[in-house]
Coordinates of C-alpha atoms (C1' of nucleotides) in Angstrom, one line a residue:
Chain A
M1 CA 0.3 -0.3 0.1
A2 CA 1.4 3.6 -1.1
I3 CA 0.1 5.0 1.9
Q4 CA 2.0 3.0 4.0
D5 CA 5.5 3.4 2.1
R6 CA 4.5 6.9 2.4
K7 CA 4.5 7.1 6.0
E8 CA 7.7 4.9 6.2
R9 CA 9.2 7.5 4.2
Q10 CA 8.2 10.6 6.4
L11 CA 9.4 8.4 9.6
A12 CA 12.9 8.1 8.2
E13 CA 12.5 11.9 7.1
R14 CA 11.9 13.2 10.7
E15 CA 14.7 10.6 12.5
Q16 CA 17.1 12.2 10.1
L17 CA 15.7 15.6 10.8
F18 CA 16.3 14.9 14.5
L19 CA 19.4 13.2 14.2
S20 CA 21.1 16.3 12.5
A21 CA 19.2 18.9 14.8
A22 CA 20.9 16.2 17.6
R23 CA 24.3 16.6 15.9
E24 CA 24.4 20.4 15.3
Q25 CA 23.4 20.6 18.7
I26 CA 26.9 18.8 20.0
C27 CA 28.6 20.8 17.4
Q28 CA 27.2 24.1 18.9
D29 CA 27.7 23.6 22.2
G30 CA 29.0 20.2 22.8
L31 CA 27.6 16.9 24.3
L32 CA 26.8 18.2 27.8
S33 CA 24.1 20.3 27.0
L34 CA 22.7 18.2 24.3
Q35 CA 18.9 18.0 25.4
M36 CA 15.8 16.4 24.1
A37 CA 13.4 18.9 24.4
K38 CA 15.5 21.3 23.0
V39 CA 16.4 18.3 19.5
A40 CA 12.5 18.4 19.4
R41 CA 11.8 21.9 19.5
A42 CA 14.6 22.6 17.3
C43 CA 12.7 20.7 14.6
D44 CA 8.8 21.9 15.5
Y45 CA 8.0 18.6 17.0
A46 CA 7.0 18.0 20.9
T47 CA 9.2 16.2 22.9
G48 CA 7.1 13.2 23.0
T49 CA 7.4 12.6 19.4
L50 CA 11.4 12.0 19.3
Y51 CA 10.8 9.7 22.0
Q52 CA 8.6 7.9 19.2
H53 CA 11.5 7.2 17.3
F54 CA 14.4 7.0 19.8
A55 CA 13.3 5.5 23.1
S56 CA 16.1 7.3 25.2
K57 CA 18.6 10.0 25.0
E58 CA 21.0 7.2 24.9
D59 CA 19.2 5.9 22.0
L60 CA 19.9 8.4 20.3
L61 CA 23.5 9.2 20.5
V62 CA 24.1 5.6 20.0
A63 CA 21.8 6.3 16.6
I64 CA 24.9 9.3 15.8
C65 CA 27.1 6.7 16.4
S66 CA 26.0 3.9 14.1
E67 CA 25.7 6.8 11.4
L68 CA 29.3 7.8 12.2
V69 CA 30.7 3.9 11.8
D70 CA 29.1 4.1 8.5
K71 CA 31.1 7.0 7.6
R72 CA 33.9 5.6 8.3
V73 CA 33.0 2.5 6.9
E74 CA 32.7 4.2 3.8
I75 CA 36.3 5.6 4.3
F76 CA 37.9 2.5 5.1
N77 CA 36.4 1.0 1.4
R78 CA 37.8 3.8 -0.8
L79 CA 41.2 2.4 0.6
V80 CA 40.3 -1.4 -0.1
T81 CA 39.8 -0.1 -3.5
W82 CA 42.6 2.0 -3.7
D83 CA 45.1 1.0 -6.5
A84 CA 48.6 1.9 -4.9
P85 CA 51.4 -0.7 -3.1
T86 CA 50.1 -2.2 0.3
R87 CA 52.4 -0.5 2.7
E88 CA 50.5 3.1 1.2
R89 CA 47.1 1.4 1.4
I90 CA 47.5 0.9 5.0
F91 CA 48.8 3.8 5.6
G92 CA 45.6 5.2 4.2
I93 CA 43.9 3.8 6.6
A94 CA 45.4 6.0 9.3
V95 CA 45.2 9.1 6.8
G96 CA 41.4 8.3 6.3
D97 CA 40.8 8.4 10.1
I98 CA 42.5 11.6 10.4
I99 CA 40.7 13.0 7.4
F100 CA 37.5 11.7 8.9
A101 CA 38.0 13.2 12.0
H102 CA 38.0 16.6 10.5
H103 CA 35.2 16.2 8.7
Y104 CA 32.9 14.8 11.3
P105 CA 34.5 16.2 14.4
E106 CA 31.3 15.8 16.3
H107 CA 31.0 12.0 15.3
F108 CA 34.5 11.3 16.4
R109 CA 34.2 13.2 19.8
L110 CA 30.6 11.0 19.9
A111 CA 32.1 7.9 19.0
Q112 CA 35.0 8.5 21.8
F113 CA 32.0 8.8 24.1
V114 CA 30.1 5.9 23.5
F115 CA 32.8 3.3 23.2
T116 CA 33.5 5.1 26.7
E117 CA 32.2 3.1 29.6
V118 CA 29.9 5.8 30.6
V119 CA 27.4 5.2 27.5
W120 CA 28.6 1.4 27.2
Q121 CA 27.7 0.8 30.3
A122 CA 24.3 1.9 29.9
A123 CA 23.4 0.4 26.6
S124 CA 22.0 -2.5 27.0
A125 CA 22.9 -5.8 25.9
K126 CA 21.5 -6.1 22.6
R127 CA 22.6 -2.4 21.9
R128 CA 26.1 -3.3 22.7
Q129 CA 26.1 -6.0 20.1
Q130 CA 24.6 -3.9 17.8
L131 CA 26.8 -1.4 18.3
L132 CA 30.0 -4.1 17.2
E133 CA 28.0 -5.4 14.7
T134 CA 28.3 -2.2 12.4
S135 CA 32.0 -2.4 12.7
K136 CA 32.2 -5.6 11.2
P137 CA 32.5 -4.3 7.9
M138 CA 35.5 -2.6 9.0
G139 CA 37.2 -5.4 9.9
D140 CA 36.5 -7.1 6.5
A141 CA 37.7 -4.3 4.8
V142 CA 41.2 -4.8 6.6
Q143 CA 41.2 -8.4 5.9
R144 CA 40.9 -7.8 2.6
I145 CA 43.8 -5.4 2.5
I146 CA 45.8 -8.1 4.6
E147 CA 45.2 -11.0 2.1
D148 CA 45.9 -8.7 -0.5
A149 CA 49.0 -7.7 0.6
V150 CA 50.0 -11.6 1.5
A151 CA 48.9 -12.4 -1.7
A152 CA 51.3 -10.2 -3.2
G153 CA 53.9 -11.9 -0.9
D154 CA 55.2 -8.1 0.6
L155 CA 53.8 -9.2 4.1
D156 CA 54.6 -12.3 6.2
P157 CA 51.8 -14.2 6.4
H158 CA 52.6 -15.2 9.8
G159 CA 53.9 -11.7 10.9
R160 CA 51.7 -9.7 13.6
P161 CA 48.6 -9.1 12.3
L162 CA 47.5 -5.5 10.8
L163 CA 44.6 -5.8 12.7
E164 CA 46.7 -4.7 15.6
M165 CA 48.3 -1.9 13.8
T166 CA 44.7 -0.9 13.1
L167 CA 43.6 -0.9 16.5
G168 CA 46.5 0.7 17.4
Q169 CA 46.1 3.4 14.8
W170 CA 42.8 3.8 16.1
T171 CA 43.3 4.3 19.3
M172 CA 45.9 6.9 18.8
T173 CA 43.6 8.8 16.3
L174 CA 40.9 9.2 19.1
G175 CA 43.6 10.0 21.6
M176 CA 45.3 12.6 19.5
H177 CA 42.0 14.0 18.8
N178 CA 40.8 14.4 22.2
L179 CA 44.2 16.3 22.9
V180 CA 43.5 18.5 19.8
H181 CA 40.1 19.4 21.5
A182 CA 41.1 19.8 25.1
E183 CA 41.8 23.4 25.3
G184 CA 45.1 24.0 26.8
V185 CA 46.6 20.7 25.9
L186 CA 48.7 21.6 22.6
E187 CA 49.9 24.5 24.6
L188 CA 51.2 23.1 27.6
Y189 CA 52.5 20.2 25.6
N190 CA 53.8 22.6 23.1
L191 CA 52.4 20.6 19.9
R192 CA 52.6 22.5 17.0
D193 CA 51.4 20.1 14.7
P194 CA 49.2 16.9 15.9
Y195 CA 48.7 15.5 13.3
R196 CA 51.7 15.4 11.6
M197 CA 52.9 13.4 14.8
L198 CA 50.2 11.3 14.5
L199 CA 51.6 10.1 11.1
R200 CA 55.3 10.0 12.3
Q201 CA 54.2 7.6 15.3
L202 CA 51.5 5.5 12.6
N203 CA 54.8 5.3 10.5
A204 CA 56.7 3.6 13.1
L205 CA 54.0 1.3 14.3
L206 CA 53.4 0.4 10.3
N207 CA 57.3 -0.4 10.0
G208 CA 56.9 -3.0 12.8
L209 CA 54.2 -5.3 10.4
G210 CA 57.1 -7.6 8.9
W211 CA 57.7 -6.7 5.8
Q212 CA 59.4 -8.5 3.4
P213 CA 62.3 -7.8 2.5
Q214 CA 62.3 -5.3 5.3
Q215 CA 61.6 -1.8 4.5
D216 CA 62.1 1.7 6.3
P217 CA 60.0 4.1 7.3
F218 CA 59.0 6.4 5.4
D219 CA 60.9 9.7 6.0
E220 CA 59.5 13.3 6.3
Q221 CA 59.4 13.6 2.7
A222 CA 58.0 10.4 1.5
L223 CA 55.2 11.0 4.4
E224 CA 54.2 14.5 3.4
A225 CA 53.7 13.2 -0.8
L226 CA 51.9 10.1 0.5
V227 CA 49.7 12.3 2.0
Q228 CA 49.3 14.6 -0.4
R229 CA 48.4 11.6 -3.2
I230 CA 46.3 10.0 -0.8
Q231 CA 44.1 13.5 -0.1
R232 CA 44.0 13.8 -3.8
N233 CA 43.8 10.9 -5.4
V234 CA 40.9 8.9 -2.9
F235 CA 39.6 12.1 -0.8
A236 CA 39.3 14.4 -3.4
D237 CA 35.5 15.3 -2.7
L238 CA 36.0 15.6 0.4
C239 CA 39.0 17.6 0.4
Q240 CA 38.8 20.3 -1.7
D241 CA 36.3 23.0 0.5
Q242 CA 37.8 25.7 2.7
N243 CA 37.3 24.1 6.0
G244 CA 38.5 20.7 4.6
C245 CA 41.8 19.3 4.8
K246 CA 43.7 22.3 5.8
N247 CA 45.3 21.4 9.1
L248 CA 46.3 18.0 7.8
Chain B
M1 CA 46.0 25.9 68.2
A2 CA 46.0 22.9 68.4
I3 CA 42.2 23.0 68.3
Q4 CA 42.7 24.2 64.6
D5 CA 45.1 21.6 63.8
R6 CA 43.2 18.8 65.3
K7 CA 40.2 20.4 63.1
E8 CA 41.9 20.5 59.7
R9 CA 42.9 16.8 60.2
Q10 CA 39.8 15.7 60.5
L11 CA 38.8 17.8 57.4
A12 CA 41.4 16.1 55.8
E13 CA 40.3 12.5 56.9
R14 CA 36.5 12.7 55.6
E15 CA 37.9 14.3 52.7
Q16 CA 40.1 10.8 52.0
L17 CA 36.4 9.1 53.7
F18 CA 34.5 10.8 50.9
L19 CA 37.1 10.4 48.0
S20 CA 37.6 6.4 48.9
A21 CA 33.7 5.7 49.1
A22 CA 33.1 7.4 46.1
R23 CA 35.9 5.5 44.0
E24 CA 34.4 2.5 45.7
Q25 CA 31.1 3.3 44.5
I26 CA 32.4 4.1 40.3
C27 CA 34.5 0.5 41.0
Q28 CA 31.5 -0.9 41.8
D29 CA 28.8 0.3 39.6
G30 CA 30.5 2.8 37.6
L31 CA 30.7 6.0 36.7
L32 CA 27.4 6.5 35.5
S33 CA 25.8 5.7 38.7
L34 CA 27.9 7.5 41.4
Q35 CA 25.5 9.8 43.3
M36 CA 26.4 12.3 45.6
A37 CA 24.1 11.3 48.5
K38 CA 24.7 7.5 48.0
V39 CA 28.7 8.9 48.7
A40 CA 27.8 11.2 52.1
R41 CA 25.0 8.2 53.1
A42 CA 28.2 5.8 52.8
C43 CA 30.0 7.9 55.1
D44 CA 27.6 8.0 57.5
Y45 CA 26.7 11.9 56.5
A46 CA 24.3 14.4 54.9
T47 CA 24.6 15.2 51.6
G48 CA 25.1 18.7 52.8
T49 CA 28.3 17.5 54.2
L50 CA 29.7 16.3 51.2
Y51 CA 29.1 19.7 49.1
Q52 CA 31.3 21.1 52.3
H53 CA 34.4 19.4 50.8
F54 CA 33.5 19.4 47.0
A55 CA 31.1 22.5 45.8
S56 CA 30.1 20.0 43.1
K57 CA 29.9 16.7 42.0
E58 CA 32.4 17.7 38.7
D59 CA 34.5 18.8 41.5
L60 CA 34.6 15.6 43.3
L61 CA 35.7 14.1 40.2
V62 CA 38.4 16.2 39.7
A63 CA 39.7 15.4 43.2
I64 CA 39.6 11.9 42.3
C65 CA 41.7 12.5 39.0
S66 CA 44.1 15.1 41.0
E67 CA 44.8 11.8 43.3
L68 CA 45.3 9.8 40.1
V69 CA 48.0 12.4 38.4
D70 CA 50.0 12.3 41.7
K71 CA 50.3 8.4 41.9
R72 CA 50.8 8.5 38.0
V73 CA 53.8 11.0 38.9
E74 CA 55.3 8.4 41.5
I75 CA 55.0 5.9 39.2
F76 CA 56.9 8.1 36.3
N77 CA 59.3 8.9 39.2
R78 CA 60.2 5.2 40.1
L79 CA 61.3 4.9 36.2
V80 CA 63.1 8.2 36.2
T81 CA 65.5 7.3 39.6
W82 CA 65.8 3.5 38.0
D83 CA 69.3 2.4 36.9
A84 CA 69.2 0.7 33.9
P85 CA 70.1 1.7 30.0
T86 CA 68.1 4.3 28.6
R87 CA 66.1 2.6 26.2
E88 CA 65.0 0.3 29.0
R89 CA 64.4 3.2 31.2
I90 CA 61.8 4.8 28.5
F91 CA 60.1 1.4 27.7
G92 CA 59.6 1.3 31.5
I93 CA 57.6 4.1 31.1
A94 CA 54.9 2.2 29.5
V95 CA 55.4 -0.3 31.3
G96 CA 54.9 1.7 34.3
D97 CA 51.9 2.9 32.9
I98 CA 50.2 -0.8 32.6
I99 CA 50.8 -1.6 36.2
F100 CA 49.0 1.7 36.8
A101 CA 46.4 0.6 34.7
H102 CA 45.9 -2.8 36.4
H103 CA 46.0 -1.0 39.9
Y104 CA 44.0 1.9 39.8
P105 CA 41.4 0.9 37.1
E106 CA 39.0 3.3 38.2
H107 CA 41.5 5.7 38.4
F108 CA 42.4 5.6 34.5
R109 CA 38.9 5.1 33.5
L110 CA 38.2 8.3 35.4
A111 CA 41.0 10.0 33.8
Q112 CA 40.0 9.3 30.2
F113 CA 36.7 10.5 31.5
V114 CA 37.7 13.5 32.9
F115 CA 40.0 14.7 29.8
T116 CA 37.1 14.1 27.7
E117 CA 35.8 17.0 26.6
V118 CA 32.5 16.2 28.4
V119 CA 34.2 17.0 32.1
W120 CA 36.9 19.1 30.2
Q121 CA 33.7 21.4 28.7
A122 CA 32.1 21.8 32.3
A123 CA 35.3 22.2 34.3
S124 CA 35.8 26.2 34.8
A125 CA 39.1 27.5 33.1
K126 CA 40.6 28.1 36.4
R127 CA 39.6 24.1 36.9
R128 CA 41.3 22.9 33.6
Q129 CA 44.5 25.1 34.2
Q130 CA 45.0 23.4 37.9
L131 CA 44.6 19.6 36.0
L132 CA 46.7 20.8 33.4
E133 CA 49.4 21.9 36.0
T134 CA 49.3 18.6 38.0
S135 CA 50.3 17.0 34.9
K136 CA 53.9 19.2 35.1
P137 CA 56.0 17.1 37.5
M138 CA 55.2 14.1 34.5
G139 CA 56.3 16.0 31.8
D140 CA 59.7 17.0 34.1
A141 CA 60.0 13.3 34.5
V142 CA 60.0 12.6 30.7
Q143 CA 62.7 16.0 30.5
R144 CA 65.0 14.3 32.8
I145 CA 65.2 11.3 30.9
I146 CA 65.4 12.5 27.7
E147 CA 68.6 14.7 29.0
D148 CA 70.1 11.7 30.7
A149 CA 70.0 10.0 27.4
V150 CA 71.5 12.9 25.1
A151 CA 74.1 12.9 27.8
A152 CA 75.0 9.5 27.4
G153 CA 75.3 9.9 23.8
D154 CA 72.6 7.4 22.9
L155 CA 69.6 10.0 22.0
D156 CA 70.1 11.7 19.0
P157 CA 69.5 15.4 20.2
H158 CA 67.6 16.7 17.2
G159 CA 65.8 13.9 16.8
R160 CA 61.7 13.6 16.9
P161 CA 61.5 14.6 20.7
L162 CA 60.7 11.9 23.3
L163 CA 57.4 13.8 24.1
E164 CA 56.1 12.1 21.4
M165 CA 56.8 8.8 22.3
T166 CA 55.2 9.4 25.6
L167 CA 51.9 11.1 24.4
G168 CA 51.6 8.8 21.8
Q169 CA 52.1 5.6 24.5
W170 CA 49.6 7.6 26.8
T171 CA 46.9 7.6 24.3
M172 CA 47.2 3.8 23.3
T173 CA 47.3 3.0 26.6
L174 CA 44.0 5.1 27.1
G175 CA 42.3 3.3 24.4
M176 CA 43.8 -0.3 24.9
H177 CA 42.3 0.0 28.7
N178 CA 39.3 1.4 27.1
L179 CA 39.1 -1.5 24.7
V180 CA 39.4 -4.0 27.6
H181 CA 36.9 -2.6 29.5
A182 CA 34.2 -2.5 26.8
E183 CA 32.5 -6.0 27.2
G184 CA 32.6 -8.0 23.9
V185 CA 35.2 -5.9 22.2
L186 CA 38.3 -8.1 22.9
E187 CA 36.1 -11.1 21.8
L188 CA 35.0 -9.4 18.5
Y189 CA 38.6 -8.6 17.7
N190 CA 40.1 -12.3 18.8
L191 CA 42.3 -10.4 21.2
R192 CA 43.6 -12.6 23.6
D193 CA 46.9 -10.8 25.0
P194 CA 45.9 -7.1 24.8
Y195 CA 48.6 -5.7 27.1
R196 CA 51.2 -7.8 25.4
M197 CA 49.9 -6.5 22.3
L198 CA 49.9 -2.9 23.6
L199 CA 54.0 -3.7 24.5
R200 CA 54.7 -4.6 21.0
Q201 CA 53.2 -1.3 19.3
L202 CA 54.9 0.6 22.1
N203 CA 58.3 -1.4 21.3
A204 CA 57.3 -0.1 17.4
L205 CA 57.0 3.5 18.4
L206 CA 60.3 2.8 20.5
N207 CA 62.3 2.2 17.9
G208 CA 61.7 5.0 16.0
L209 CA 62.7 7.4 18.3
G210 CA 66.4 8.1 16.8
W211 CA 69.1 5.8 18.4
Q212 CA 72.9 6.4 17.9
P213 CA 74.0 4.0 16.8
Q214 CA 70.6 2.5 15.2
Q215 CA 69.1 -0.6 17.2
D216 CA 66.6 -3.3 16.9
P217 CA 63.6 -3.5 18.1
F218 CA 63.4 -6.0 21.2
D219 CA 62.3 -9.3 20.4
E220 CA 59.5 -11.0 21.6
Q221 CA 62.1 -12.7 24.3
A222 CA 63.9 -9.8 25.2
L223 CA 60.5 -8.1 25.4
E224 CA 59.1 -10.3 28.0
A225 CA 62.7 -10.2 29.9
L226 CA 62.2 -6.4 30.4
V227 CA 58.8 -6.5 31.3
Q228 CA 59.9 -9.3 34.2
R229 CA 62.8 -7.0 35.4
I230 CA 60.9 -3.8 35.5
Q231 CA 58.4 -5.4 37.7
R232 CA 60.8 -6.9 40.0
N233 CA 63.2 -4.3 40.5
V234 CA 60.4 -1.2 40.0
F235 CA 57.3 -1.8 41.0
A236 CA 58.1 -5.2 43.7
D237 CA 55.3 -3.2 45.9
L238 CA 53.0 -3.6 43.6
C239 CA 53.0 -6.4 41.9
Q240 CA 53.1 -9.2 45.2
D241 CA 49.7 -9.5 45.9
Q242 CA 47.5 -11.9 44.0
N243 CA 45.3 -9.4 41.9
G244 CA 48.3 -7.5 40.8
C245 CA 50.0 -7.8 38.0
K246 CA 49.4 -11.3 36.7
N247 CA 47.5 -10.7 33.2
L248 CA 50.5 -8.5 32.4
Chain C
dC1 C1' 28.7 24.0 85.1
dT2 C1' 25.5 27.1 82.1
dC3 C1' 24.9 30.2 78.4
dA4 C1' 26.1 32.6 74.4
dT5 C1' 28.2 32.7 70.3
dT6 C1' 30.3 30.7 66.4
dT7 C1' 30.8 26.4 63.7
dT8 C1' 29.1 22.4 61.5
dC9 C1' 26.2 19.3 60.0
dT10 C1' 21.4 18.1 58.7
dG11 C1' 17.9 17.0 55.0
dA12 C1' 13.9 18.9 53.5
dA13 C1' 13.1 21.7 49.4
dC14 C1' 14.4 23.4 44.9
dC15 C1' 15.4 23.1 40.4
dG16 C1' 16.5 21.1 35.5
dG17 C1' 16.2 18.0 32.3
dA18 C1' 15.2 13.0 31.2
dT19 C1' 10.7 10.2 30.4
dT20 C1' 5.9 9.4 30.5
dC21 C1' 1.2 9.4 29.6
dA22 C1' -3.8 10.3 28.7
dG23 C1' -5.8 13.2 26.1
dA24 C1' -6.1 16.1 21.6
dA25 C1' -5.8 16.3 17.0
dT26 C1' -4.9 14.0 12.4
dC27 C1' -5.8 10.5 9.7
dA28 C1' -8.3 6.3 6.7
dT29 C1' -11.8 3.9 5.7
dT30 C1' -16.8 3.1 5.2
Chain D
dA1 C1' -19.8 12.4 7.9
dA2 C1' -19.0 9.4 11.3
dT3 C1' -16.3 6.3 13.0
dG4 C1' -12.1 4.1 14.6
dA5 C1' -7.0 3.9 14.3
dT6 C1' -2.6 6.2 14.6
dT7 C1' -0.4 9.9 15.7
dC8 C1' 1.2 13.9 18.1
dT9 C1' 1.3 17.0 22.3
dG10 C1' 3.0 19.2 26.6
dA11 C1' 1.9 19.1 31.1
dA12 C1' 2.7 15.7 34.7
dT13 C1' 6.1 12.7 36.9
dC14 C1' 10.7 10.9 38.4
dC15 C1' 15.6 11.3 39.6
dG16 C1' 19.3 13.3 41.2
dG17 C1' 22.3 17.6 41.7
dT18 C1' 22.4 21.3 44.8
dT19 C1' 21.3 25.0 48.2
dC20 C1' 19.5 26.6 52.7
dA21 C1' 17.2 27.4 57.0
dG22 C1' 17.0 25.7 60.9
dA23 C1' 19.0 21.9 64.3
dA24 C1' 23.0 20.2 67.0
dA25 C1' 27.6 20.6 68.8
dA26 C1' 31.8 22.3 70.0
dT27 C1' 33.8 26.6 71.9
dG28 C1' 35.0 29.7 75.0
dA29 C1' 33.7 33.0 78.9
dG30 C1' 32.0 33.8 83.5

DNA sequence: CTCATTTTCTGAACCGGATTCAGAATCATT
DNA sequence: AATGATTCTGAATCCGGTTCAGAAAATGAG
């Protein structure tokens, strides 16, 4: 029945409306001042209507996070299909995450929050399972890169799994993003170029993976060139506007 | 006047009482279910009394965090005065953090939370400054190790600053700790020995610092031996009890 | 020891924000 | 147009942090 379709469409639209209003509020005033009533009001609906879409505030946050994971998966997949030497593709994952962090700052901050015990604990077992499931595609993407590399013969199949690199990279990116957004920290540590520093560290991580034959880490110049190349070839659409990847 | 002294002592004692009750509640039921009234009740005081010590819940959390930073500084300092080759001492910082995470899990989780935007944003500018100041001694400790290393001629004075390693190590440890405490994550990624993995990654980081002459990373065996040695020589007092460093 | 004064403690009251739900409004169908 | 089903509404409820007027305890002078 067509009517049913329309209703579903409207429902989905409104859900998006709520989600983006919530995101906007988070960007604007921070996670702390996100209020259900405000979100509803911003969309010209009553509080109760919002609660028909999301059973709780936590639920809303988790929904935003799911979007986040989807976007991140999309970014991962670009690297998987990118035609380049394996090491560069792997490094690209890290660069992708940084670009992602630039483009969806509220998402990244939220991920930090949601995967932190605070929300994690609040979430029901079922919800947790859901969140974990969502990240499966990301693992698959990484798996595919591993297989390619082993097939190409330039990664030791018995070496330390690439997964370690990925997790390490992820935690470091989250952590760095955290530092960048904590007012005063960069100054205290006199960190002028946090993302560059992150890249250098990732370079060290990458190099420990067990390449065959063993390879030197990228030097500063190679690193710079690589980042440029990745931005141009893989994330061209994201990196054109002025608030894009400038500080990268 | 002696009476004044006694009063101050009692005040300090009660403050400790409140702090440890709060810590216990956090350990028990998580950060989310920490309630001011419960903390007060657990100590047989009324809510208002608790508020004479801490102006707000946030204030209480920050106080717990300050303790945390002190403890961490203490751990750092052990490494600074430990007599061992520079590389081992630096690696020791990482091991120290992991041991610290084992021994004060609630502290570490809290640090994650406090330095996260959520609390950070809520804290007043003055409070933020305070928190940052507290971490100064830690930076000093690291600085001293750098100087020792450069003086001993085994670290390139123009190389990448050790600080980078420290920050990277910190963010990774926080992140890993996070993963370890997020139910289901370890299983999903089939991570059997997360802290070992962390150490391997830190090893890679450490190796990128610019040693003179260039050195190979520790291999698995050397790593294991090193961890044992650090536990025995530097953290003997922390590592004896049964719930100590077992899973390290 | 008693009383006045100061200090400390108490918990009921207040307040903001998440959540609920009884009724109002809208929609679909006959 | 009437009726029943669905959706929307926002006032009411609940919960937990915070406050503050008064109760209780401590102090010190007489």
